PDB file of C-alpha atoms in Angstrom:
ATOM      1  CA  UNK A   1     -19.135   3.888 -27.301  1.00  0.00           C
ATOM      2  CA  UNK A   2     -17.245   6.209 -29.602  1.00  0.00           C
ATOM      3  CA  UNK A   3     -14.258   4.932 -31.526  1.00  0.00           C
ATOM      4  CA  UNK A   4     -10.833   5.686 -30.094  1.00  0.00           C
ATOM      5  CA  UNK A   5      -8.750   8.032 -32.309  1.00  0.00           C
ATOM      6  CA  UNK A   6      -6.235   6.197 -34.504  1.00  0.00           C
ATOM      7  CA  UNK A   7      -3.324   8.348 -33.320  1.00  0.00           C
ATOM      8  CA  UNK A   8      -4.152   7.492 -29.703  1.00  0.00           C
ATOM      9  CA  UNK A   9      -4.070   3.774 -30.524  1.00  0.00           C
ATOM     10  CA  UNK A  10      -0.693   4.256 -32.243  1.00  0.00           C
ATOM     11  CA  UNK A  11       0.732   5.994 -29.203  1.00  0.00           C
ATOM     12  CA  UNK A  12      -0.477   3.179 -26.989  1.00  0.00           C
ATOM     13  CA  UNK A  13       1.340   0.682 -29.207  1.00  0.00           C
ATOM     14  CA  UNK A  14       4.544   2.717 -28.830  1.00  0.00           C
ATOM     15  CA  UNK A  15       4.041   2.914 -25.071  1.00  0.00           C
ATOM     16  CA  UNK A  16       3.565  -0.852 -24.812  1.00  0.00           C
ATOM     17  CA  UNK A  17       6.794  -1.351 -26.726  1.00  0.00           C
ATOM     18  CA  UNK A  18       8.725   0.988 -24.437  1.00  0.00           C
ATOM     19  CA  UNK A  19       7.386  -0.552 -21.222  1.00  0.00           C
ATOM     20  CA  UNK A  20       7.853  -4.033 -22.646  1.00  0.00           C
ATOM     21  CA  UNK A  21      11.479  -3.315 -23.553  1.00  0.00           C
ATOM     22  CA  UNK A  22      12.516  -1.181 -20.574  1.00  0.00           C
ATOM     23  CA  UNK A  23      10.042  -2.248 -17.826  1.00  0.00           C
ATOM     24  CA  UNK A  24       9.636   0.528 -15.218  1.00  0.00           C
ATOM     25  CA  UNK A  25      12.246   2.660 -16.982  1.00  0.00           C
ATOM     26  CA  UNK A  26       9.923   2.628 -19.986  1.00  0.00           C
ATOM     27  CA  UNK A  27       7.870   5.368 -18.342  1.00  0.00           C
ATOM     28  CA  UNK A  28      10.862   7.691 -18.302  1.00  0.00           C
ATOM     29  CA  UNK A  29      11.563   6.773 -21.928  1.00  0.00           C
ATOM     30  CA  UNK A  30       7.952   7.618 -22.782  1.00  0.00           C
ATOM     31  CA  UNK A  31       8.302  11.071 -21.249  1.00  0.00           C
ATOM     32  CA  UNK A  32      11.632  11.654 -22.956  1.00  0.00           C
ATOM     33  CA  UNK A  33      10.108  10.704 -26.332  1.00  0.00           C
ATOM     34  CA  UNK A  34       6.801  12.468 -25.687  1.00  0.00           C
ATOM     35  CA  UNK A  35       4.821   9.239 -26.032  1.00  0.00           C
ATOM     36  CA  UNK A  36       2.040  10.294 -23.665  1.00  0.00           C
ATOM     37  CA  UNK A  37      -1.338   8.925 -24.766  1.00  0.00           C
ATOM     38  CA  UNK A  38      -2.893   9.831 -21.393  1.00  0.00           C
ATOM     39  CA  UNK A  39      -1.781  13.490 -21.522  1.00  0.00           C
ATOM     40  CA  UNK A  40      -3.876  15.111 -24.237  1.00  0.00           C
ATOM     41  CA  UNK A  41      -6.356  17.347 -22.419  1.00  0.00           C
ATOM     42  CA  UNK A  42      -3.971  19.826 -20.799  1.00  0.00           C
ATOM     43  CA  UNK A  43      -6.387  20.318 -17.889  1.00  0.00           C
ATOM     44  CA  UNK A  44      -8.003  18.384 -15.020  1.00  0.00           C
ATOM     45  CA  UNK A  45     -10.242  15.532 -16.071  1.00  0.00           C
ATOM     46  CA  UNK A  46     -13.843  16.846 -16.370  1.00  0.00           C
ATOM     47  CA  UNK A  47     -15.354  14.058 -14.219  1.00  0.00           C
ATOM     48  CA  UNK A  48     -12.977  14.975 -11.371  1.00  0.00           C
ATOM     49  CA  UNK A  49     -13.790  18.661 -11.729  1.00  0.00           C
ATOM     50  CA  UNK A  50     -17.533  18.023 -11.640  1.00  0.00           C
ATOM     51  CA  UNK A  51     -17.204  15.618  -8.709  1.00  0.00           C
ATOM     52  CA  UNK A  52     -15.177  17.893  -6.427  1.00  0.00           C
ATOM     53  CA  UNK A  53     -17.168  21.005  -7.289  1.00  0.00           C
ATOM     54  CA  UNK A  54     -20.387  19.180  -6.349  1.00  0.00           C
ATOM     55  CA  UNK A  55     -22.004  18.553  -2.986  1.00  0.00           C
ATOM     56  CA  UNK A  56     -22.265  14.825  -3.592  1.00  0.00           C
ATOM     57  CA  UNK A  57     -20.034  14.222  -0.571  1.00  0.00           C
ATOM     58  CA  UNK A  58     -18.689  16.222   2.340  1.00  0.00           C
ATOM     59  CA  UNK A  59     -15.225  16.483   0.826  1.00  0.00           C
ATOM     60  CA  UNK A  60     -12.349  17.214   3.207  1.00  0.00           C
ATOM     61  CA  UNK A  61     -11.300  20.869   3.227  1.00  0.00           C
ATOM     62  CA  UNK A  62      -8.140  20.446   5.242  1.00  0.00           C
ATOM     63  CA  UNK A  63      -5.598  17.673   5.498  1.00  0.00           C
ATOM     64  CA  UNK A  64      -3.613  15.863   2.830  1.00  0.00           C
ATOM     65  CA  UNK A  65      -4.188  14.426  -0.630  1.00  0.00           C
ATOM     66  CA  UNK A  66      -2.066  12.068  -2.733  1.00  0.00           C
ATOM     67  CA  UNK A  67      -2.003  11.571  -6.504  1.00  0.00           C
ATOM     68  CA  UNK A  68       0.098   8.566  -7.605  1.00  0.00           C
ATOM     69  CA  UNK A  69       1.332   8.442 -11.193  1.00  0.00           C
ATOM     70  CA  UNK A  70       0.629  12.158 -11.378  1.00  0.00           C
ATOM     71  CA  UNK A  71       2.162  12.912 -14.772  1.00  0.00           C
ATOM     72  CA  UNK A  72       2.090  16.645 -15.514  1.00  0.00           C
ATOM     73  CA  UNK A  73       0.028  17.289 -12.412  1.00  0.00           C
ATOM     74  CA  UNK A  74      -3.161  18.902 -13.722  1.00  0.00           C
ATOM     75  CA  UNK A  75      -5.391  16.924 -11.361  1.00  0.00           C
ATOM     76  CA  UNK A  76      -3.104  17.415  -8.356  1.00  0.00           C
ATOM     77  CA  UNK A  77      -3.139  21.186  -8.759  1.00  0.00           C
ATOM     78  CA  UNK A  78      -6.912  21.136  -9.190  1.00  0.00           C
ATOM     79  CA  UNK A  79      -7.413  19.115  -5.991  1.00  0.00           C
ATOM     80  CA  UNK A  80      -5.236  21.517  -4.014  1.00  0.00           C
ATOM     81  CA  UNK A  81      -6.910  24.662  -5.313  1.00  0.00           C
ATOM     82  CA  UNK A  82     -10.470  23.313  -5.090  1.00  0.00           C
ATOM     83  CA  UNK A  83     -10.396  21.556  -1.713  1.00  0.00           C
ATOM     84  CA  UNK A  84      -7.489  23.348  -0.069  1.00  0.00           C
ATOM     85  CA  UNK A  85      -5.708  20.089   0.720  1.00  0.00           C
ATOM     86  CA  UNK A  86      -1.940  19.878   0.978  1.00  0.00           C
ATOM     87  CA  UNK A  87      -1.402  17.737  -2.092  1.00  0.00           C
ATOM     88  CA  UNK A  88       1.529  15.425  -2.740  1.00  0.00           C
ATOM     89  CA  UNK A  89       1.816  14.009  -6.247  1.00  0.00           C
ATOM     90  CA  UNK A  90       4.326  11.298  -7.117  1.00  0.00           C
ATOM     91  CA  UNK A  91       5.630   9.803 -10.325  1.00  0.00           C
ATOM     92  CA  UNK A  92       8.364   7.304 -11.092  1.00  0.00           C
ATOM     93  CA  UNK A  93       9.607   9.417 -14.010  1.00  0.00           C
ATOM     94  CA  UNK A  94      11.963  12.327 -13.215  1.00  0.00           C
ATOM     95  CA  UNK A  95      11.011  13.966 -16.508  1.00  0.00           C
ATOM     96  CA  UNK A  96       7.348  13.824 -15.495  1.00  0.00           C
ATOM     97  CA  UNK A  97       8.144  15.469 -12.160  1.00  0.00           C
ATOM     98  CA  UNK A  98      10.112  18.185 -13.958  1.00  0.00           C
ATOM     99  CA  UNK A  99       7.166  18.801 -16.296  1.00  0.00           C
ATOM    100  CA  UNK A 100       4.780  18.903 -13.335  1.00  0.00           C
ATOM    101  CA  UNK A 101       6.890  21.462 -11.513  1.00  0.00           C
ATOM    102  CA  UNK A 102       6.958  23.576 -14.678  1.00  0.00           C
ATOM    103  CA  UNK A 103       3.163  23.394 -14.841  1.00  0.00           C
ATOM    104  CA  UNK A 104       2.917  24.304 -11.163  1.00  0.00           C
ATOM    105  CA  UNK A 105       5.156  27.338 -11.706  1.00  0.00           C
ATOM    106  CA  UNK A 106       2.753  28.531 -14.409  1.00  0.00           C
ATOM    107  CA  UNK A 107      -0.286  28.175 -12.113  1.00  0.00           C
ATOM    108  CA  UNK A 108      -0.485  31.445 -10.164  1.00  0.00           C
ATOM    109  CA  UNK A 109      -3.687  30.467  -8.318  1.00  0.00           C
ATOM    110  CA  UNK A 110      -1.865  27.841  -6.234  1.00  0.00           C
ATOM    111  CA  UNK A 111      -0.769  28.949  -2.791  1.00  0.00           C
ATOM    112  CA  UNK A 112       2.974  28.461  -2.208  1.00  0.00           C
ATOM    113  CA  UNK A 113       3.716  25.053  -0.711  1.00  0.00           C
ATOM    114  CA  UNK A 114       0.203  23.715  -1.316  1.00  0.00           C
ATOM    115  CA  UNK A 115       1.337  21.214  -3.981  1.00  0.00           C
ATOM    116  CA  UNK A 116       4.540  19.173  -4.038  1.00  0.00           C
ATOM    117  CA  UNK A 117       5.741  16.870  -6.796  1.00  0.00           C
ATOM    118  CA  UNK A 118       8.101  14.050  -5.905  1.00  0.00           C
ATOM    119  CA  UNK A 119       9.919  11.370  -7.847  1.00  0.00           C
ATOM    120  CA  UNK A 120       8.927   8.194  -6.037  1.00  0.00           C
ATOM    121  CA  UNK A 121       7.883   4.582  -6.485  1.00  0.00           C
ATOM    122  CA  UNK A 122       4.336   4.289  -5.181  1.00  0.00           C
ATOM    123  CA  UNK A 123       4.931   0.705  -4.101  1.00  0.00           C
ATOM    124  CA  UNK A 124       7.760   1.595  -1.716  1.00  0.00           C
ATOM    125  CA  UNK A 125       6.324   4.959  -0.679  1.00  0.00           C
ATOM    126  CA  UNK A 126       5.373   5.262   2.990  1.00  0.00           C
ATOM    127  CA  UNK A 127       4.314   7.858   5.545  1.00  0.00           C
ATOM    128  CA  UNK A 128       3.859   7.945   9.307  1.00  0.00           C
ATOM    129  CA  UNK A 129       0.383   7.087  10.582  1.00  0.00           C
ATOM    130  CA  UNK A 130      -0.364  10.713  11.432  1.00  0.00           C
ATOM    131  CA  UNK A 131       0.529  11.707   7.856  1.00  0.00           C
ATOM    132  CA  UNK A 132      -1.923   9.374   6.116  1.00  0.00           C
ATOM    133  CA  UNK A 133      -4.094  10.895   3.434  1.00  0.00           C
ATOM    134  CA  UNK A 134      -7.624  12.259   3.589  1.00  0.00           C
ATOM    135  CA  UNK A 135      -8.037  11.739  -0.164  1.00  0.00           C
ATOM    136  CA  UNK A 136      -6.212   9.752  -2.849  1.00  0.00           C
ATOM    137  CA  UNK A 137      -7.025  10.057  -6.534  1.00  0.00           C
ATOM    138  CA  UNK A 138      -6.194   7.348  -9.078  1.00  0.00           C
ATOM    139  CA  UNK A 139      -6.611   8.066 -12.775  1.00  0.00           C
ATOM    140  CA  UNK A 140      -4.809   5.818 -15.300  1.00  0.00           C
ATOM    141  CA  UNK A 141      -2.390   4.584 -12.617  1.00  0.00           C
ATOM    142  CA  UNK A 142      -4.055   1.282 -11.735  1.00  0.00           C
ATOM    143  CA  UNK A 143      -4.373   0.377 -15.432  1.00  0.00           C
ATOM    144  CA  UNK A 144      -0.726   1.267 -16.050  1.00  0.00           C
ATOM    145  CA  UNK A 145       0.738  -1.243 -13.619  1.00  0.00           C
ATOM    146  CA  UNK A 146       1.063  -4.945 -14.445  1.00  0.00           C
ATOM    147  CA  UNK A 147      -1.909  -6.929 -13.109  1.00  0.00           C
ATOM    148  CA  UNK A 148       0.515  -8.922 -10.968  1.00  0.00           C
ATOM    149  CA  UNK A 149       1.096  -5.743  -8.934  1.00  0.00           C
ATOM    150  CA  UNK A 150      -2.545  -4.906  -8.342  1.00  0.00           C
ATOM    151  CA  UNK A 151      -2.630  -6.663  -4.978  1.00  0.00           C
ATOM    152  CA  UNK A 152       0.298  -4.439  -3.931  1.00  0.00           C
ATOM    153  CA  UNK A 153      -1.715  -1.413  -5.092  1.00  0.00           C
ATOM    154  CA  UNK A 154      -4.597  -2.528  -2.880  1.00  0.00           C
ATOM    155  CA  UNK A 155      -2.341  -2.987   0.151  1.00  0.00           C
ATOM    156  CA  UNK A 156      -0.819   0.443  -0.357  1.00  0.00           C
ATOM    157  CA  UNK A 157      -4.207   2.128  -0.653  1.00  0.00           C
ATOM    158  CA  UNK A 158      -5.394   0.413   2.527  1.00  0.00           C
ATOM    159  CA  UNK A 159      -2.257   1.671   4.259  1.00  0.00           C
ATOM    160  CA  UNK A 160      -2.146   5.226   2.905  1.00  0.00           C
ATOM    161  CA  UNK A 161      -5.801   6.319   3.119  1.00  0.00           C
ATOM    162  CA  UNK A 162      -6.676   7.326   6.665  1.00  0.00           C
ATOM    163  CA  UNK A 163      -9.833   5.909   8.272  1.00  0.00           C
ATOM    164  CA  UNK A 164     -12.792   7.869   6.941  1.00  0.00           C
ATOM    165  CA  UNK A 165     -10.765   9.117   3.979  1.00  0.00           C
ATOM    166  CA  UNK A 166     -11.705   9.017   0.302  1.00  0.00           C
ATOM    167  CA  UNK A 167     -10.256   6.995  -2.573  1.00  0.00           C
ATOM    168  CA  UNK A 168     -11.443   8.401  -5.900  1.00  0.00           C
ATOM    169  CA  UNK A 169     -10.918   6.088  -8.865  1.00  0.00           C
ATOM    170  CA  UNK A 170     -11.651   7.340 -12.351  1.00  0.00           C
ATOM    171  CA  UNK A 171     -11.453   4.059 -14.250  1.00  0.00           C
ATOM    172  CA  UNK A 172     -10.215   4.422 -17.833  1.00  0.00           C
ATOM    173  CA  UNK A 173     -10.040   2.893 -20.388  1.00  0.00           C
ATOM    174  CA  UNK A 174     -12.760   0.262 -20.186  1.00  0.00           C
ATOM    175  CA  UNK A 175     -11.745  -1.578 -23.355  1.00  0.00           C
ATOM    176  CA  UNK A 176     -12.483  -5.117 -24.550  1.00  0.00           C
ATOM    177  CA  UNK A 177     -10.319  -7.729 -22.863  1.00  0.00           C
ATOM    178  CA  UNK A 178      -6.749  -8.052 -24.103  1.00  0.00           C
ATOM    179  CA  UNK A 179      -3.607  -9.566 -22.614  1.00  0.00           C
ATOM    180  CA  UNK A 180      -1.102  -6.804 -23.268  1.00  0.00           C
ATOM    181  CA  UNK A 181      -0.709  -3.311 -21.855  1.00  0.00           C
ATOM    182  CA  UNK A 182      -0.408  -0.656 -20.643  1.00  0.00           C
ATOM    183  CA  UNK A 183      -3.182   0.212 -20.359  1.00  0.00           C
ATOM    184  CA  UNK A 184      -4.010  -3.234 -19.051  1.00  0.00           C
ATOM    185  CA  UNK A 185      -7.494  -4.694 -19.203  1.00  0.00           C
ATOM    186  CA  UNK A 186      -9.586  -3.531 -16.278  1.00  0.00           C
ATOM    187  CA  UNK A 187     -13.054  -3.901 -14.825  1.00  0.00           C
ATOM    188  CA  UNK A 188     -14.554  -2.184 -11.799  1.00  0.00           C
ATOM    189  CA  UNK A 189     -14.426  -5.462  -9.861  1.00  0.00           C
ATOM    190  CA  UNK A 190     -10.633  -5.584 -10.210  1.00  0.00           C
ATOM    191  CA  UNK A 191     -10.318  -2.582  -7.868  1.00  0.00           C
ATOM    192  CA  UNK A 192     -12.732  -4.060  -5.354  1.00  0.00           C
ATOM    193  CA  UNK A 193     -10.973  -7.436  -5.405  1.00  0.00           C
ATOM    194  CA  UNK A 194      -7.635  -5.991  -4.269  1.00  0.00           C
ATOM    195  CA  UNK A 195      -8.992  -3.369  -1.862  1.00  0.00           C
ATOM    196  CA  UNK A 196     -11.281  -5.749  -0.008  1.00  0.00           C
ATOM    197  CA  UNK A 197     -14.925  -5.082   0.777  1.00  0.00           C
ATOM    198  CA  UNK A 198     -14.673  -4.900   4.562  1.00  0.00           C
ATOM    199  CA  UNK A 199     -12.523  -1.764   4.826  1.00  0.00           C
ATOM    200  CA  UNK A 200     -14.392   0.413   2.348  1.00  0.00           C
ATOM    201  CA  UNK A 201     -17.800   1.920   1.740  1.00  0.00           C
ATOM    202  CA  UNK A 202     -18.668   2.751  -1.858  1.00  0.00           C
ATOM    203  CA  UNK A 203     -20.524   6.069  -1.859  1.00  0.00           C
ATOM    204  CA  UNK A 204     -20.501   6.920  -5.583  1.00  0.00           C
ATOM    205  CA  UNK A 205     -20.610   4.558  -8.568  1.00  0.00           C
ATOM    206  CA  UNK A 206     -21.571   5.989 -11.927  1.00  0.00           C
ATOM    207  CA  UNK A 207     -20.729   6.646 -15.529  1.00  0.00           C
ATOM    208  CA  UNK A 208     -19.473  10.256 -15.709  1.00  0.00           C
ATOM    209  CA  UNK A 209     -21.829  12.627 -17.479  1.00  0.00           C
ATOM    210  CA  UNK A 210     -19.125  14.849 -18.905  1.00  0.00           C
ATOM    211  CA  UNK A 211     -16.230  12.725 -20.151  1.00  0.00           C
ATOM    212  CA  UNK A 212     -14.219  14.219 -22.976  1.00  0.00           C
ATOM    213  CA  UNK A 213     -15.322  12.944 -26.375  1.00  0.00           C
ATOM    214  CA  UNK A 214     -12.582  10.339 -26.798  1.00  0.00           C
ATOM    215  CA  UNK A 215     -13.333   8.946 -23.298  1.00  0.00           C
ATOM    216  CA  UNK A 216     -17.098   8.782 -23.622  1.00  0.00           C
ATOM    217  CA  UNK A 217     -18.266   5.236 -22.907  1.00  0.00           C
ATOM    218  CA  UNK A 218     -14.830   4.183 -21.659  1.00  0.00           C
ATOM    219  CA  UNK A 219     -14.872   5.700 -18.141  1.00  0.00           C
ATOM    220  CA  UNK A 220     -16.436   4.796 -14.808  1.00  0.00           C
ATOM    221  CA  UNK A 221     -16.205   6.685 -11.520  1.00  0.00           C
ATOM    222  CA  UNK A 222     -16.065   4.993  -8.121  1.00  0.00           C
ATOM    223  CA  UNK A 223     -15.532   6.700  -4.739  1.00  0.00           C
TER     224      UNK A 223
END
């Protein structure tokens, strides 16, 4: 593993303080103060790009996608433009949604109405059965929520992904165990524990070949 940059560790300390002091409102505070340790690339995550541009699976080319904890929306826009899915991306922070809409406005390759950003709490978010999602992508969302809410995450994913749909989890950061967060300590098995084995088939499990330098050795991809 490569060492994490010192400035990234400092930002994570600030983020932990904000979320510790303000709970869920800490995410809005983080956006207001530009304490965004997860938002350094300014582009879709390379493992996601490589995955969806590959023929590793028969990815859906019509239907709906969801990106919870979307932040500035790079990955949501990429999913919509690459697969052609109507993509809904949600975040609890209104400032994040504003930033995402600004990014969308600067992305001329996106067809009008193909991507929507919405301020919403993932844990109370719901859709009708015929509006369930063909693909959901989780990157740094699972690790951002308190471990006590992970079972709720699993229930929501089981509810929101339609039968035969895909759940893509880019697991990051895989750090040594610690009690505080975010990001909270995570292992691959933590996702499986709350999703349940019976409802899912794992079709891809691997270390990404093309993580950005600061993520190398700290990421794992499961579909």
